Coordinates of C-alpha atoms in Angstrom, one line a residue:
Chain A
M76 CA -10.8 -20.5 40.0
S77 CA -8.0 -19.9 42.4
T78 CA -6.2 -16.5 42.6
E79 CA -3.2 -18.0 40.8
E80 CA -5.4 -19.5 38.1
I81 CA -7.0 -16.1 37.5
R82 CA -3.6 -14.4 37.4
A83 CA -2.2 -16.9 35.0
A84 CA -5.2 -16.6 32.6
L85 CA -5.1 -12.8 32.8
A86 CA -1.3 -13.0 32.1
D87 CA -2.1 -14.9 28.9
I88 CA -4.5 -12.2 27.8
V89 CA -2.0 -9.4 28.6
N90 CA 0.6 -11.4 26.6
E91 CA -1.8 -11.8 23.6
V92 CA -2.9 -8.1 23.6
A93 CA 0.3 -6.3 24.5
G94 CA 3.1 -8.8 24.0
V95 CA 4.2 -8.7 27.6
D96 CA 6.0 -11.9 28.8
A97 CA 3.3 -13.8 30.8
D98 CA 5.8 -14.5 33.6
D99 CA 6.1 -10.7 34.1
V100 CA 2.4 -10.3 34.8
Q101 CA 2.6 -10.7 38.6
L102 CA 0.1 -9.3 41.2
D103 CA 2.3 -6.4 42.3
K104 CA 2.9 -5.1 38.8
S105 CA 1.3 -1.9 37.5
F106 CA -0.2 -2.2 34.1
V107 CA 0.9 1.2 33.0
D108 CA 4.2 1.7 34.8
D109 CA 5.6 -1.8 34.9
L110 CA 4.0 -3.6 31.9
D111 CA 3.7 -0.7 29.5
V112 CA 0.1 -1.5 28.7
D113 CA -1.4 1.7 27.2
S114 CA -5.0 2.8 27.8
L115 CA -6.4 1.3 24.5
S116 CA -4.7 -2.0 25.2
M117 CA -6.1 -2.0 28.7
V118 CA -9.6 -1.8 27.2
E119 CA -8.8 -4.8 25.1
V120 CA -7.5 -6.7 28.1
V121 CA -10.7 -5.8 30.1
V122 CA -13.0 -7.0 27.2
E123 CA -11.0 -10.2 26.8
A124 CA -11.1 -10.8 30.6
E125 CA -14.9 -10.2 30.7
E126 CA -15.4 -13.0 28.1
K127 CA -12.8 -15.3 29.7
F128 CA -14.1 -15.0 33.3
G129 CA -17.8 -14.3 32.6
V130 CA -17.8 -11.0 34.5
T131 CA -18.6 -7.4 33.7
I132 CA -16.0 -4.7 34.3
P133 CA -17.7 -1.3 33.8
D134 CA -15.6 1.4 32.1
D135 CA -15.7 3.5 35.3
Q136 CA -14.0 0.7 37.2
V137 CA -11.2 0.2 34.8
K138 CA -9.2 3.2 36.1
N139 CA -9.2 1.6 39.5
L140 CA -7.4 -1.5 38.2
K141 CA -3.9 -0.1 38.5
T142 CA -2.1 -3.4 39.2
V143 CA -2.5 -6.9 38.2
G144 CA -3.5 -7.7 41.8
D145 CA -6.3 -5.1 41.5
A146 CA -7.7 -6.8 38.4
V147 CA -7.4 -10.3 39.9
A148 CA -9.2 -9.2 43.0
Y149 CA -12.0 -7.5 41.0
I150 CA -12.5 -10.6 38.9
E151 CA -12.6 -12.8 42.0
R152 CA -15.2 -10.5 43.7
A153 CA -17.3 -10.2 40.5
S154 CA -17.3 -13.9 39.8
S155 CA -18.3 -14.9 43.4
A156 CA -21.1 -12.3 43.2
A157 CA -22.4 -13.8 40.0
Chain B
M984 CA 14.3 33.0 -11.1
T985 CA 16.3 30.5 -9.2
A986 CA 16.6 26.9 -10.6
R987 CA 13.9 24.6 -9.4
T988 CA 14.8 22.1 -6.7
R989 CA 15.5 18.7 -8.3
V990 CA 13.9 15.6 -6.8
V991 CA 15.5 12.2 -7.0
V992 CA 14.6 8.7 -5.9
T993 CA 17.0 7.1 -3.4
G994 CA 15.1 4.2 -2.0
L995 CA 12.6 1.6 -3.1
G996 CA 10.4 -1.0 -1.4
T997 CA 7.4 -3.1 -2.1
T998 CA 5.4 -6.1 -0.9
N999 CA 2.9 -7.4 -3.5
P1000 CA 1.5 -10.5 -5.1
L1001 CA 4.8 -11.4 -6.8
A1002 CA 7.2 -11.0 -3.8
G1003 CA 7.9 -9.3 -0.5
D1004 CA 10.7 -7.1 -1.6
A1005 CA 11.8 -4.9 -4.6
A1006 CA 14.6 -7.1 -5.9
T1007 CA 12.7 -10.3 -5.9
T1008 CA 9.7 -8.5 -7.5
W1009 CA 11.9 -7.3 -10.3
D1010 CA 13.3 -10.7 -10.9
R1011 CA 9.8 -12.2 -11.1
M1012 CA 8.6 -9.4 -13.4
L1013 CA 11.4 -10.1 -15.8
A1014 CA 10.6 -13.8 -15.7
G1015 CA 7.0 -13.0 -16.6
E1016 CA 5.5 -14.6 -13.5
S1017 CA 2.0 -14.1 -12.3
G1018 CA 1.0 -13.4 -8.7
V1019 CA -2.7 -14.2 -9.4
R1020 CA -4.0 -17.3 -7.6
P1021 CA -7.3 -18.9 -6.4
I1022 CA -8.8 -17.6 -3.2
E1023 CA -9.3 -20.6 -1.0
D1024 CA -11.1 -18.8 1.9
P1025 CA -14.6 -20.3 2.2
A1026 CA -16.0 -16.8 2.8
F1027 CA -15.6 -16.2 -1.0
A1028 CA -17.5 -19.4 -2.0
D1029 CA -20.6 -17.7 -3.2
L1030 CA -18.9 -14.9 -5.0
P1031 CA -18.7 -14.6 -8.8
V1032 CA -14.9 -13.9 -8.6
R1033 CA -12.6 -16.2 -6.6
I1034 CA -9.2 -15.3 -7.7
A1035 CA -6.9 -12.4 -6.7
G1036 CA -3.3 -11.2 -6.5
T1037 CA -2.9 -12.1 -2.9
A1038 CA 0.3 -11.0 -1.2
A1039 CA 3.2 -13.4 -1.9
V1040 CA 4.5 -12.9 1.7
E1041 CA 2.0 -12.7 4.6
P1042 CA 2.7 -9.4 6.4
T1043 CA 2.1 -11.1 9.8
D1044 CA 5.1 -13.4 9.0
V1045 CA 7.3 -10.3 8.7
L1046 CA 6.1 -7.9 11.4
E1047 CA 6.3 -8.6 15.1
R1048 CA 3.0 -10.1 16.4
V1049 CA 1.8 -7.4 18.7
R1050 CA 2.7 -4.6 16.3
A1051 CA 0.9 -6.4 13.5
R1052 CA -2.3 -6.9 15.5
R1053 CA -2.6 -3.2 16.1
L1054 CA -2.4 -2.4 12.3
D1055 CA -4.9 -2.9 9.5
R1056 CA -3.5 -5.1 6.7
S1057 CA -3.1 -2.0 4.5
S1058 CA -0.9 -0.4 7.2
Q1059 CA 1.1 -3.7 7.5
F1060 CA 1.9 -3.6 3.8
A1061 CA 2.7 0.1 3.8
L1062 CA 5.0 -0.3 6.8
I1063 CA 6.9 -3.3 5.3
A1064 CA 7.4 -1.5 2.0
A1065 CA 8.4 1.8 3.7
I1066 CA 11.0 0.1 6.0
E1067 CA 12.5 -1.6 2.9
A1068 CA 12.7 1.7 1.0
W1069 CA 14.0 3.6 4.1
K1070 CA 16.8 1.1 4.6
D1071 CA 17.5 1.0 0.9
S1072 CA 18.1 4.7 0.9
G1073 CA 20.5 4.5 3.8
L1074 CA 18.5 7.2 5.7
D1075 CA 17.8 4.7 8.5
V1076 CA 21.5 5.0 9.5
A1077 CA 21.3 8.8 9.5
Q1078 CA 18.1 8.7 11.5
Q1079 CA 19.6 6.4 14.2
S1080 CA 22.8 8.5 14.5
G1081 CA 20.7 11.7 14.8
D1082 CA 22.0 13.1 11.6
L1083 CA 18.6 13.5 10.0
D1084 CA 16.3 16.4 10.9
G1085 CA 12.8 14.7 11.2
D1086 CA 11.2 18.2 10.9
R1087 CA 12.4 18.0 7.2
V1088 CA 11.1 14.5 6.6
G1089 CA 7.6 14.0 5.3
V1090 CA 5.3 11.1 4.4
A1091 CA 2.8 10.8 1.5
M1092 CA 1.3 7.3 1.7
A1093 CA -1.9 6.8 -0.2
S1094 CA -4.7 4.4 0.1
G1095 CA -7.7 4.1 -2.1
I1096 CA -10.1 2.5 0.4
G1097 CA -8.5 2.6 3.8
G1098 CA -8.8 0.0 6.5
V1099 CA -11.8 -1.7 5.1
Q1100 CA -11.0 -5.2 6.6
T1101 CA -10.8 -3.7 10.1
L1102 CA -14.1 -1.9 9.5
L1103 CA -15.9 -5.0 8.4
S1104 CA -14.4 -7.4 10.9
N1105 CA -15.4 -5.1 13.7
Y1106 CA -18.9 -4.8 12.3
D1107 CA -19.0 -8.6 12.2
A1108 CA -17.9 -8.7 15.9
M1109 CA -20.5 -6.2 16.9
L1110 CA -23.3 -8.1 15.2
A1111 CA -22.2 -11.4 16.6
K1112 CA -21.3 -10.4 20.2
G1113 CA -22.4 -6.8 20.7
P1114 CA -20.8 -3.3 20.8
R1115 CA -18.5 -4.2 23.7
R1116 CA -16.6 -6.4 21.2
V1117 CA -15.7 -3.5 18.9
S1118 CA -12.0 -3.0 19.3
P1119 CA -10.8 0.2 21.0
L1120 CA -8.1 0.2 18.3
A1121 CA -10.7 0.1 15.4
V1122 CA -10.5 3.8 14.7
P1123 CA -6.7 4.2 14.6
M1124 CA -6.6 1.0 12.5
L1125 CA -9.2 1.8 9.9
M1126 CA -8.7 5.5 9.3
A1127 CA -7.4 6.2 5.9
N1128 CA -4.3 8.0 7.1
A1129 CA -3.2 5.1 9.4
P1130 CA -0.6 3.8 6.9
A1131 CA 1.0 7.3 6.6
A1132 CA 0.9 7.9 10.3
T1133 CA 2.4 4.5 11.0
I1134 CA 5.3 5.3 8.8
S1135 CA 5.7 8.7 10.3
L1136 CA 6.1 7.0 13.7
E1137 CA 8.6 4.5 12.3
I1138 CA 10.9 6.9 10.6
G1139 CA 10.4 10.0 12.8
A1140 CA 8.9 12.1 10.0
R1141 CA 7.5 15.4 11.4
A1142 CA 7.0 17.4 8.2
A1143 CA 3.6 17.0 6.5
V1144 CA 2.1 13.4 6.7
N1145 CA -0.3 13.2 3.8
T1146 CA -2.8 10.6 2.5
P1147 CA -3.9 11.4 -1.0
V1148 CA -7.1 9.5 -1.9
S1149 CA -8.0 9.3 -5.6
A1150 CA -9.0 5.6 -6.0
C1151 CA -6.7 3.8 -8.3
A1152 CA -4.6 6.9 -8.9
S1153 CA -3.8 7.4 -5.2
G1154 CA -0.3 5.9 -5.1
N1155 CA 0.9 7.9 -8.1
E1156 CA -0.8 11.1 -6.7
A1157 CA 1.2 10.5 -3.5
I1158 CA 4.5 10.5 -5.5
A1159 CA 3.4 13.7 -7.3
L1160 CA 2.5 15.4 -4.0
A1161 CA 5.7 14.3 -2.4
A1162 CA 7.7 15.8 -5.2
D1163 CA 5.8 19.1 -4.8
Q1164 CA 6.5 19.1 -1.1
I1165 CA 10.3 18.9 -1.8
R1166 CA 10.1 21.4 -4.6
L1167 CA 8.2 23.9 -2.4
G1168 CA 10.9 23.6 0.2
R1169 CA 8.6 22.1 2.8
A1170 CA 10.7 18.9 3.2
D1171 CA 14.1 17.5 2.1
V1172 CA 12.9 13.9 2.1
V1173 CA 9.5 12.4 1.6
L1174 CA 8.6 8.7 1.9
A1175 CA 5.9 8.3 -0.7
G1176 CA 3.8 5.5 -2.0
G1177 CA 0.5 3.7 -1.8
T1178 CA -1.1 0.7 -0.2
E1179 CA -4.2 -1.4 -0.4
A1180 CA -5.7 -4.5 1.3
A1181 CA -9.2 -4.9 -0.1
I1182 CA -9.3 -8.6 -0.9
H1183 CA -12.4 -9.3 1.3
P1184 CA -15.7 -10.6 0.1
L1185 CA -17.5 -7.3 0.4
P1186 CA -15.2 -5.2 -1.8
V1187 CA -14.8 -8.1 -4.2
A1188 CA -18.6 -8.4 -4.5
A1189 CA -18.9 -4.6 -5.0
F1190 CA -16.3 -4.5 -7.7
A1191 CA -17.7 -7.6 -9.4
N1192 CA -21.3 -6.2 -9.3
M1193 CA -20.1 -3.0 -11.0
M1194 CA -18.6 -5.2 -13.8
A1195 CA -15.1 -4.0 -13.1
L1196 CA -13.6 -7.4 -12.3
S1197 CA -12.8 -10.2 -14.7
K1198 CA -15.1 -13.2 -14.4
N1199 CA -12.9 -15.3 -16.7
P1200 CA -13.1 -18.8 -15.2
G1201 CA -9.8 -19.9 -16.8
D1202 CA -6.3 -20.4 -15.3
P1203 CA -6.0 -17.5 -12.8
T1204 CA -2.5 -16.6 -14.1
T1205 CA -4.0 -15.8 -17.5
V1206 CA -6.9 -13.7 -16.5
S1207 CA -5.2 -10.3 -16.2
R1208 CA -4.5 -9.7 -19.9
P1209 CA -4.2 -6.0 -20.7
W1210 CA -4.8 -5.0 -24.4
D1211 CA -5.6 -8.6 -25.3
T1212 CA -8.9 -9.1 -27.2
G1213 CA -9.9 -11.6 -24.5
R1214 CA -9.7 -9.2 -21.6
D1215 CA -12.9 -8.7 -19.6
G1216 CA -11.9 -6.8 -16.4
F1217 CA -9.2 -6.4 -13.8
V1218 CA -8.0 -8.8 -11.2
L1219 CA -7.8 -7.4 -7.7
G1220 CA -4.4 -7.4 -6.0
E1221 CA -3.0 -6.2 -2.7
G1222 CA 0.2 -4.8 -1.3
A1223 CA 2.2 -1.6 -1.3
G1224 CA 5.0 0.3 -3.0
A1225 CA 7.2 2.9 -1.4
L1226 CA 9.8 5.3 -2.7
V1227 CA 12.2 7.6 -0.8
L1228 CA 12.1 11.0 -2.6
E1229 CA 14.8 13.5 -1.8
S1230 CA 16.1 16.8 -3.0
L1231 CA 19.1 16.3 -5.2
E1232 CA 21.1 18.5 -3.0
H1233 CA 20.2 16.5 0.1
A1234 CA 21.0 13.2 -1.7
E1235 CA 24.3 14.4 -3.1
A1236 CA 25.4 15.8 0.3
R1237 CA 25.2 12.4 1.9
G1238 CA 26.5 10.5 -1.1
A1239 CA 23.3 8.6 -1.7
R1240 CA 22.8 6.1 -4.5
I1241 CA 20.3 7.7 -6.9
Y1242 CA 18.0 5.5 -8.9
A1243 CA 16.2 8.1 -11.0
E1244 CA 15.0 11.7 -11.0
V1245 CA 11.4 12.8 -10.8
L1246 CA 11.3 15.1 -13.8
G1247 CA 7.7 16.0 -14.1
T1248 CA 4.2 15.3 -12.6
G1249 CA 0.7 15.9 -14.0
I1250 CA -2.6 15.7 -12.1
T1251 CA -6.0 16.3 -13.8
A1252 CA -9.6 15.3 -13.5
D1253 CA -12.1 14.1 -16.2
S1254 CA -15.3 15.6 -14.9
H1255 CA -16.9 13.1 -17.1
D1256 CA -18.3 10.2 -15.0
I1257 CA -17.8 8.9 -11.5
A1258 CA -16.6 5.5 -12.7
Q1259 CA -16.1 5.4 -16.5
P1260 CA -13.0 7.0 -17.9
D1261 CA -13.5 9.6 -20.7
P1262 CA -13.6 7.3 -23.7
A1263 CA -11.2 9.5 -25.7
G1264 CA -8.8 9.7 -22.7
K1265 CA -8.8 13.5 -22.8
G1266 CA -8.2 13.9 -19.0
G1267 CA -5.5 11.3 -18.9
A1268 CA -3.8 12.9 -22.0
R1269 CA -3.8 16.3 -20.2
A1270 CA -2.1 14.7 -17.2
I1271 CA 0.6 13.2 -19.4
L1272 CA 1.1 16.6 -21.2
R1273 CA 1.3 18.3 -17.9
A1274 CA 4.0 15.9 -16.7
L1275 CA 6.0 16.4 -19.9
A1276 CA 5.6 20.2 -19.7
D1277 CA 6.5 20.2 -16.0
G1278 CA 9.7 18.3 -16.7
D1279 CA 10.4 20.2 -20.0
I1280 CA 10.5 16.8 -21.6
D1281 CA 10.7 16.2 -25.4
P1282 CA 8.3 13.3 -26.2
A1283 CA 11.1 11.8 -28.3
D1284 CA 13.0 11.2 -25.0
V1285 CA 10.2 9.0 -23.6
A1286 CA 11.5 5.5 -24.0
H1287 CA 9.3 3.5 -21.7
V1288 CA 5.7 3.7 -20.3
N1289 CA 4.4 1.6 -17.4
A1290 CA 0.8 1.9 -18.4
H1291 CA -2.2 1.9 -16.0
A1292 CA -3.8 -0.7 -18.4
T1293 CA -5.8 -2.7 -16.0
S1294 CA -7.3 -5.3 -18.5
T1295 CA -10.7 -3.6 -18.9
P1296 CA -12.2 -3.3 -22.3
Q1297 CA -12.6 0.5 -22.3
G1298 CA -9.7 1.7 -20.2
D1299 CA -6.9 0.0 -22.1
V1300 CA -8.0 1.5 -25.4
A1301 CA -8.5 4.9 -23.9
E1302 CA -4.9 4.9 -22.6
A1303 CA -3.5 3.9 -26.0
L1304 CA -5.4 6.9 -27.5
M1305 CA -3.8 9.1 -24.8
L1306 CA -0.3 8.0 -25.7
H1307 CA -0.9 8.8 -29.3
A1308 CA -2.4 12.2 -28.4
T1309 CA 0.5 13.1 -26.2
L1310 CA 3.6 11.4 -27.9
G1311 CA 2.4 12.0 -31.5
G1312 CA 4.3 10.0 -34.1
H1313 CA 6.7 8.8 -31.4
A1314 CA 4.0 6.8 -29.6
T1315 CA 4.8 3.7 -31.5
D1316 CA 8.6 3.9 -30.7
V1317 CA 8.0 3.7 -27.0
V1318 CA 8.3 0.4 -25.2
V1319 CA 5.1 0.1 -23.3
T1320 CA 4.2 -2.5 -20.6
S1321 CA 1.5 -3.2 -18.1
T1322 CA 2.9 -5.0 -15.0
K1323 CA -0.7 -5.4 -13.8
S1324 CA -0.7 -8.5 -16.2
M1325 CA 1.5 -10.1 -13.5
T1326 CA 0.4 -8.4 -10.2
G1327 CA -3.3 -7.7 -10.7
H1328 CA -4.5 -4.3 -9.8
L1329 CA -3.5 -3.0 -6.3
L1330 CA -5.9 0.0 -6.4
G1331 CA -4.3 2.6 -4.2
G1332 CA -1.1 0.7 -4.2
A1333 CA -0.9 0.3 -8.0
G1334 CA 0.7 3.6 -8.9
A1335 CA 3.4 3.1 -6.3
L1336 CA 4.2 -0.5 -7.2
E1337 CA 4.3 0.6 -10.9
A1338 CA 6.6 3.5 -10.0
V1339 CA 9.0 1.1 -8.4
A1340 CA 8.8 -1.0 -11.7
T1341 CA 9.3 2.1 -13.9
I1342 CA 12.3 3.3 -11.9
L1343 CA 13.9 -0.2 -11.9
A1344 CA 13.3 -0.4 -15.7
L1345 CA 15.3 2.9 -16.1
H1346 CA 17.9 1.7 -13.7
H1347 CA 18.4 -1.7 -15.3
R1348 CA 17.6 -0.4 -18.9
Q1349 CA 15.0 -3.2 -19.3
S1350 CA 11.3 -3.2 -19.6
P1351 CA 9.4 -5.9 -17.9
P1352 CA 7.0 -7.8 -20.1
T1353 CA 3.2 -7.7 -20.4
I1354 CA 2.1 -11.4 -20.0
N1355 CA -1.0 -12.9 -21.5
L1356 CA -1.0 -10.7 -24.5
D1357 CA -1.8 -13.3 -27.1
D1358 CA -4.0 -11.3 -29.5
L1359 CA -3.5 -7.6 -29.5
D1360 CA -6.7 -5.5 -29.7
P1361 CA -6.7 -4.0 -33.2
E1362 CA -7.7 -0.7 -31.7
V1363 CA -4.3 -0.5 -29.9
E1364 CA -1.3 0.6 -31.9
L1365 CA 1.5 0.4 -29.4
D1366 CA 4.8 -1.4 -29.1
I1367 CA 4.0 -3.5 -26.1
A1368 CA 6.8 -5.6 -24.6
T1369 CA 5.6 -9.2 -24.4
K1370 CA 9.1 -10.3 -23.3
P1371 CA 11.7 -8.3 -21.3
R1372 CA 13.0 -5.6 -23.7
D1373 CA 16.2 -3.6 -23.6
L1374 CA 15.8 0.2 -23.2
P1375 CA 18.2 2.6 -24.9
L1376 CA 21.3 3.9 -23.2
G1377 CA 21.7 7.7 -22.6
D1378 CA 19.2 10.0 -21.0
I1379 CA 15.8 8.4 -21.2
V1380 CA 12.4 9.1 -19.6
G1381 CA 10.0 6.5 -18.2
L1382 CA 6.3 7.5 -17.7
N1383 CA 4.1 6.0 -15.1
N1384 CA 0.3 6.5 -15.6
S1385 CA -2.5 6.0 -13.1
F1386 CA -6.2 6.6 -13.5
G1387 CA -8.9 6.3 -10.8
F1388 CA -12.6 6.3 -10.3
G1389 CA -13.8 9.8 -9.8
G1390 CA -12.0 10.8 -13.0
A1391 CA -8.6 11.1 -11.4
N1392 CA -5.6 11.1 -13.7
V1393 CA -1.9 11.2 -12.6
A1394 CA 1.2 10.9 -14.8
V1395 CA 4.7 10.9 -13.4
A1396 CA 7.8 11.2 -15.6
F1397 CA 11.0 9.7 -14.2
G1398 CA 14.4 10.4 -15.8
S1399 CA 17.3 8.0 -15.9
I1400 CA 20.5 8.8 -14.1

């Protein structure tokens, strides 16, 4: 999947979980500060993303995923390593 | 001794098997409609009971999607009923304009079982896909006080936020507790009620296996038949009822529309059996007597009873005995009804929905009917409304009874305005 495809799929998950407009889920956006995704919703996003992309995102890594770009980059790395 | 704080009802709301709001519910009750229908969900295919009073309006059609997915169905019902009651009272306007002190606003929203559908669906997800698939929202969704807490967030209530749990008496106990909070000076306003969402194969199997549910295979709308000789158990319902209770002083100061007064409340326990009611109804009778004494009510002023009568062989007779034991010779003059004949039994939501019906009966001076009463049990000597019946003018009292597993008995007496 391309970076844009991952971003778009992740945007759908964020929309489903938190009701954020998928078009607002851009690489430079912070989950907490810009998109108002709270910590429990972030766990839901991560679990949905694990299933969608076939990757594992350990709990201790979640705090490092501050922006949408961080998450997309993590998913790209994890899926190429798999 | 100073005069006791008087507590009045200024707002009503409900979503239930008949309708998604109080006014439509009232119309459908007067029309004698039934909210009991077949359950089409294939998950119920092997169960001995496949009918229920499912909600007339799906809560997810009312609430915003993301908000709904973070709430158990029981909280969804409670929130919808509470918002209706809150707007009905006019306090939403005071809240928005900053004229309402949230420190003086409480919530008492009961549930009999709590977020059982969230609990079971997460267990299913864990078995199917592993513990990672258990929702991080599972705990705040399934906890028994989630409906009360959800309402507290909605209306900015920062006095006590309580969740009475007494099985099928829970909703009525919440109203009694709310009245106490206001009388004790701990709040000026309490949003009170009860909710339940237990129409799921596991609770249905459990209630059926304890022989509590009707297994009548006939037309679903005829199965809930309180006091009829053909009754053989209750029909499970779902939904919520909500009332805004307020001190009379607070209500009058803001010129609120007042539906009724909470005159007296009575709470007792049987200490007889974990599931069966005391066959003579002694505990329930003591609850009614306490409510009458608490409100300094002459039994002759009781004009209407919304009975607990769930359509079980034992319970319906026990309640008739209670009314004779407490109202004496006047028991046969009272217009009695069981709206469960139309709604089924909402468990923790029942007492609250029936309080809404009792208050509207006083307000409109009409008793809703008991449907499906074709052949009155000869052990029951009561004047049961089988069609809408006019209630007398003047100061009258309506009694709302609720009895729950565990031997819980709650009676609340409302006075007309």
